[in-house]
Short mmCIF file of C-alpha atoms and ligand atoms in Angstrom, two decimals:
data_model
loop_
_atom_site.label_atom_id
_atom_site.label_comp_id
_atom_site.label_asym_id
_atom_site.label_seq_id
_atom_site.Cartn_x
_atom_site.Cartn_y
_atom_site.Cartn_z
CA MET A 1 84.68 93.72 37.34
CA ALA A 2 88.41 94.32 36.70
CA PRO A 3 89.84 92.90 33.43
CA ALA A 4 91.14 89.32 33.78
CA THR A 5 94.71 90.46 33.08
CA ASP A 6 94.53 92.94 35.98
CA ILE A 7 93.23 90.26 38.33
CA GLU A 8 96.06 87.92 37.30
CA LEU A 9 98.73 90.62 37.81
CA PHE A 10 97.14 91.68 41.11
CA ARG A 11 97.39 88.04 42.29
CA GLU A 12 101.04 87.85 41.22
CA VAL A 13 101.95 91.20 42.78
CA PHE A 14 100.45 90.34 46.16
CA GLY A 15 101.59 86.72 45.83
CA ARG A 16 105.12 88.09 46.18
CA PHE A 17 104.27 89.28 49.65
CA ALA A 18 105.48 86.18 51.54
CA THR A 19 103.26 85.26 54.46
CA GLY A 20 102.72 82.60 57.05
CA VAL A 21 99.65 80.38 56.87
CA ALA A 22 96.88 80.20 59.48
CA VAL A 23 93.65 78.31 60.01
CA ILE A 24 90.78 80.47 61.28
CA THR A 25 88.51 78.28 63.37
CA SER A 26 85.12 79.02 64.85
CA ALA A 27 82.31 77.18 66.59
CA GLY A 28 78.73 78.09 67.32
CA ARG A 29 75.83 76.23 68.93
CA SER A 30 75.08 74.19 65.81
CA SER A 31 78.24 74.30 63.70
CA ALA A 32 82.02 74.37 63.81
CA GLY A 33 84.65 74.65 61.12
CA GLY A 34 87.51 76.63 59.76
CA MET A 35 89.38 77.93 56.76
CA THR A 36 92.98 78.38 55.72
CA ALA A 37 93.92 82.06 55.53
CA ASN A 38 96.86 84.33 54.93
CA ALA A 39 94.97 87.64 54.66
CA LEU A 40 95.37 88.46 58.31
CA CYS A 41 97.44 90.71 60.51
CA SER A 42 97.77 92.22 63.93
CA LEU A 43 95.85 95.52 63.99
CA SER A 44 96.13 97.25 67.36
CA LEU A 45 98.05 96.94 70.63
CA ASP A 46 95.63 99.00 72.73
CA PRO A 47 93.25 97.25 72.68
CA LEU A 48 94.71 94.02 71.26
CA LEU A 49 92.99 93.61 67.90
CA ALA A 50 93.56 91.20 65.01
CA LEU A 51 92.13 91.41 61.50
CA VAL A 52 91.14 88.58 59.14
CA CYS A 53 89.71 88.89 55.61
CA PHE A 54 87.00 86.35 54.69
CA GLU A 55 85.85 85.73 51.15
CA ASN A 56 82.10 86.49 51.25
CA GLN A 57 81.39 82.88 50.17
CA ALA A 58 83.56 81.31 52.89
CA ARG A 59 81.37 78.98 54.95
CA THR A 60 83.39 79.86 58.04
CA LEU A 61 82.14 83.46 57.88
CA PRO A 62 78.53 82.77 58.99
CA ILE A 63 79.84 80.64 61.86
CA VAL A 64 82.00 83.59 62.98
CA ARG A 65 79.08 85.99 62.52
CA ASP A 66 76.75 83.77 64.58
CA SER A 67 79.15 82.76 67.34
CA GLY A 68 80.88 86.15 67.60
CA ARG A 69 84.21 84.38 68.03
CA PHE A 70 87.13 82.97 66.10
CA ALA A 71 90.63 81.66 66.66
CA VAL A 72 93.76 82.29 64.62
CA ASN A 73 95.91 79.13 64.49
CA VAL A 74 99.32 79.91 62.99
CA LEU A 75 100.48 76.76 61.22
CA ALA A 76 103.83 75.08 61.71
CA ALA A 77 105.84 73.69 58.79
CA ASP A 78 104.67 70.13 59.54
CA GLN A 79 100.98 71.16 59.29
CA GLU A 80 100.80 71.59 55.48
CA ARG A 81 98.29 68.73 55.24
CA LEU A 82 95.96 70.66 57.61
CA ALA A 83 96.31 73.76 55.44
CA GLY A 84 95.03 71.63 52.54
CA VAL A 85 92.08 70.29 54.52
CA PHE A 86 90.96 73.74 55.68
CA ALA A 87 91.46 75.26 52.22
CA SER A 88 89.14 72.58 50.76
CA LYS A 89 85.36 72.49 50.37
CA LEU A 90 85.04 69.37 52.53
CA PRO A 91 81.73 69.65 54.42
CA GLU A 92 82.35 72.24 57.11
CA SER A 93 81.20 69.84 59.84
CA GLU A 94 83.92 67.31 58.81
CA LYS A 95 86.88 69.66 58.67
CA LEU A 96 87.78 69.30 62.34
CA ASP A 97 87.24 65.51 62.35
CA GLY A 98 90.51 63.80 63.21
CA VAL A 99 92.23 67.13 63.85
CA ALA A 100 93.53 67.27 67.42
CA HIS A 101 92.09 70.36 69.04
CA ARG A 102 90.87 71.75 72.31
CA PHE A 103 88.47 74.56 73.15
CA GLU A 104 89.76 77.89 74.46
CA ASP A 105 87.15 80.59 75.13
CA GLY A 106 84.62 78.52 73.16
CA VAL A 107 86.64 78.21 69.95
CA PRO A 108 88.69 75.30 68.62
CA VAL A 109 92.45 75.70 68.97
CA ILE A 110 94.45 73.26 66.84
CA GLU A 111 97.08 71.25 68.69
CA GLY A 112 100.62 71.61 67.36
CA SER A 113 100.06 75.12 65.99
CA LEU A 114 103.04 77.45 66.06
CA ALA A 115 100.97 80.11 67.85
CA TRP A 116 97.29 80.82 68.48
CA ALA A 117 94.98 83.64 69.53
CA THR A 118 91.27 83.54 70.32
CA CYS A 119 89.22 86.62 69.46
CA GLU A 120 85.84 88.09 70.31
CA LEU A 121 84.35 89.50 67.11
CA ASN A 122 84.35 93.31 67.32
CA GLU A 123 83.32 94.36 63.85
CA LEU A 124 82.59 93.08 60.34
CA ILE A 125 83.38 95.51 57.54
CA ALA A 126 82.47 95.06 53.86
CA GLY A 127 85.49 95.00 51.56
CA GLY A 128 84.48 94.21 47.97
CA ASP A 129 84.09 90.45 47.59
CA HIS A 130 85.60 89.96 51.06
CA THR A 131 84.51 90.84 54.59
CA ILE A 132 87.02 92.17 57.09
CA ALA A 133 86.60 90.72 60.57
CA ILE A 134 88.17 92.59 63.46
CA GLY A 135 88.52 90.62 66.66
CA ARG A 136 89.56 91.54 70.17
CA VAL A 137 92.12 89.05 71.46
CA SER A 138 90.88 87.14 74.52
CA ALA A 139 93.62 84.53 74.93
CA MET A 140 96.79 83.49 73.12
CA GLY A 141 99.75 81.19 73.33
CA LEU A 142 102.86 79.85 71.64
CA GLY A 143 103.83 76.41 70.36
CA ASP A 144 107.10 75.10 68.95
CA GLY A 145 108.60 74.62 65.53
CA GLU A 146 109.19 76.41 62.26
CA PRO A 147 106.48 78.29 60.31
CA LEU A 148 104.64 77.09 57.22
CA LEU A 149 105.07 79.78 54.56
CA TRP A 150 103.11 80.79 51.45
CA TYR A 151 104.86 82.52 48.58
CA SER A 152 103.97 82.96 44.92
CA GLY A 153 101.11 80.48 45.01
CA ARG A 154 102.70 77.62 46.90
CA TYR A 155 103.71 76.42 50.33
CA ARG A 156 107.34 76.91 51.36
CA SER A 157 109.46 76.31 54.40
CA MET A 158 112.18 78.36 56.08
CA ALA A 159 114.67 75.70 54.97
CA GLY A 160 113.89 76.70 51.37
CA GLY A 161 112.00 74.96 48.60
C1 LIG B 1 97.47 79.70 51.51
C2 LIG B 1 96.00 80.04 51.43
C3 LIG B 1 95.55 81.24 51.96
C4 LIG B 1 94.20 81.58 51.91
N1 LIG B 1 93.80 82.76 52.47
C5 LIG B 1 92.49 83.06 52.49
C6 LIG B 1 92.05 84.24 53.18
O1 LIG B 1 92.84 84.98 53.77
N2 LIG B 1 90.72 84.51 53.19
C7 LIG B 1 89.80 83.67 52.56
O2 LIG B 1 88.60 83.97 52.60
N3 LIG B 1 90.19 82.55 51.93
C8 LIG B 1 91.51 82.20 51.90
N4 LIG B 1 91.92 81.05 51.30
C9 LIG B 1 90.90 80.20 50.65
C10 LIG B 1 90.09 79.42 51.68
O3 LIG B 1 90.93 78.66 52.53
C11 LIG B 1 89.11 78.47 50.94
O4 LIG B 1 88.21 79.22 50.14
C12 LIG B 1 88.32 77.59 51.89
O5 LIG B 1 87.69 76.57 51.14
C13 LIG B 1 87.28 78.32 52.71
O6 LIG B 1 86.69 77.38 53.55
P1 LIG B 1 85.19 77.47 54.05
O7 LIG B 1 84.31 77.68 52.85
O8 LIG B 1 84.96 76.14 54.71
O9 LIG B 1 85.14 78.62 55.00
C14 LIG B 1 93.27 80.70 51.31
C15 LIG B 1 93.72 79.47 50.78
C16 LIG B 1 95.06 79.16 50.84
C17 LIG B 1 95.54 77.83 50.28
#
């Protein structure tokens, strides 16, 4: 285990890498849910691959493992409340309650998202206390609005603040 001071500095260093905020949703035969994430990126154009890092304890991970699918929902600036819900430990089965969504390729896509992509799980790779999920994009689309941002441990908007 790295010393606590290293972990703190590591968090601060990578916290200065400004990102957007997404909710990774998934649904299987018996469960559905999602988690807020910013450890994600596009990986490959040929084929179209996306990569998401799941904390090993994330309850969304077994749903993704079982269903073999997930969706990346890129959040808009007015969806900060949703980011809070999906970052919480609310029972997984309740996270999507009251959240407007539809199913695309068997996975929940959140209405009002800035952009979305559904993925077929290609590979899970161990990465320390996280698991890297690589998905092959099966469908995607664009919404409207400004992005919700995450920088130095808090939500931001393009307008500043
Ligand atoms: C802005 C933000 C980004 C996050 N990024 C990630 C991430 O990339 N991977 C991850 O496993 N957890 C991430 N988290 C933490 C999860 O959202 C949190 O642990 C959540 O409770 C997991 O939900 P689950 O247990 O229902 O899957 C992030 C939280 C916030 C607020």
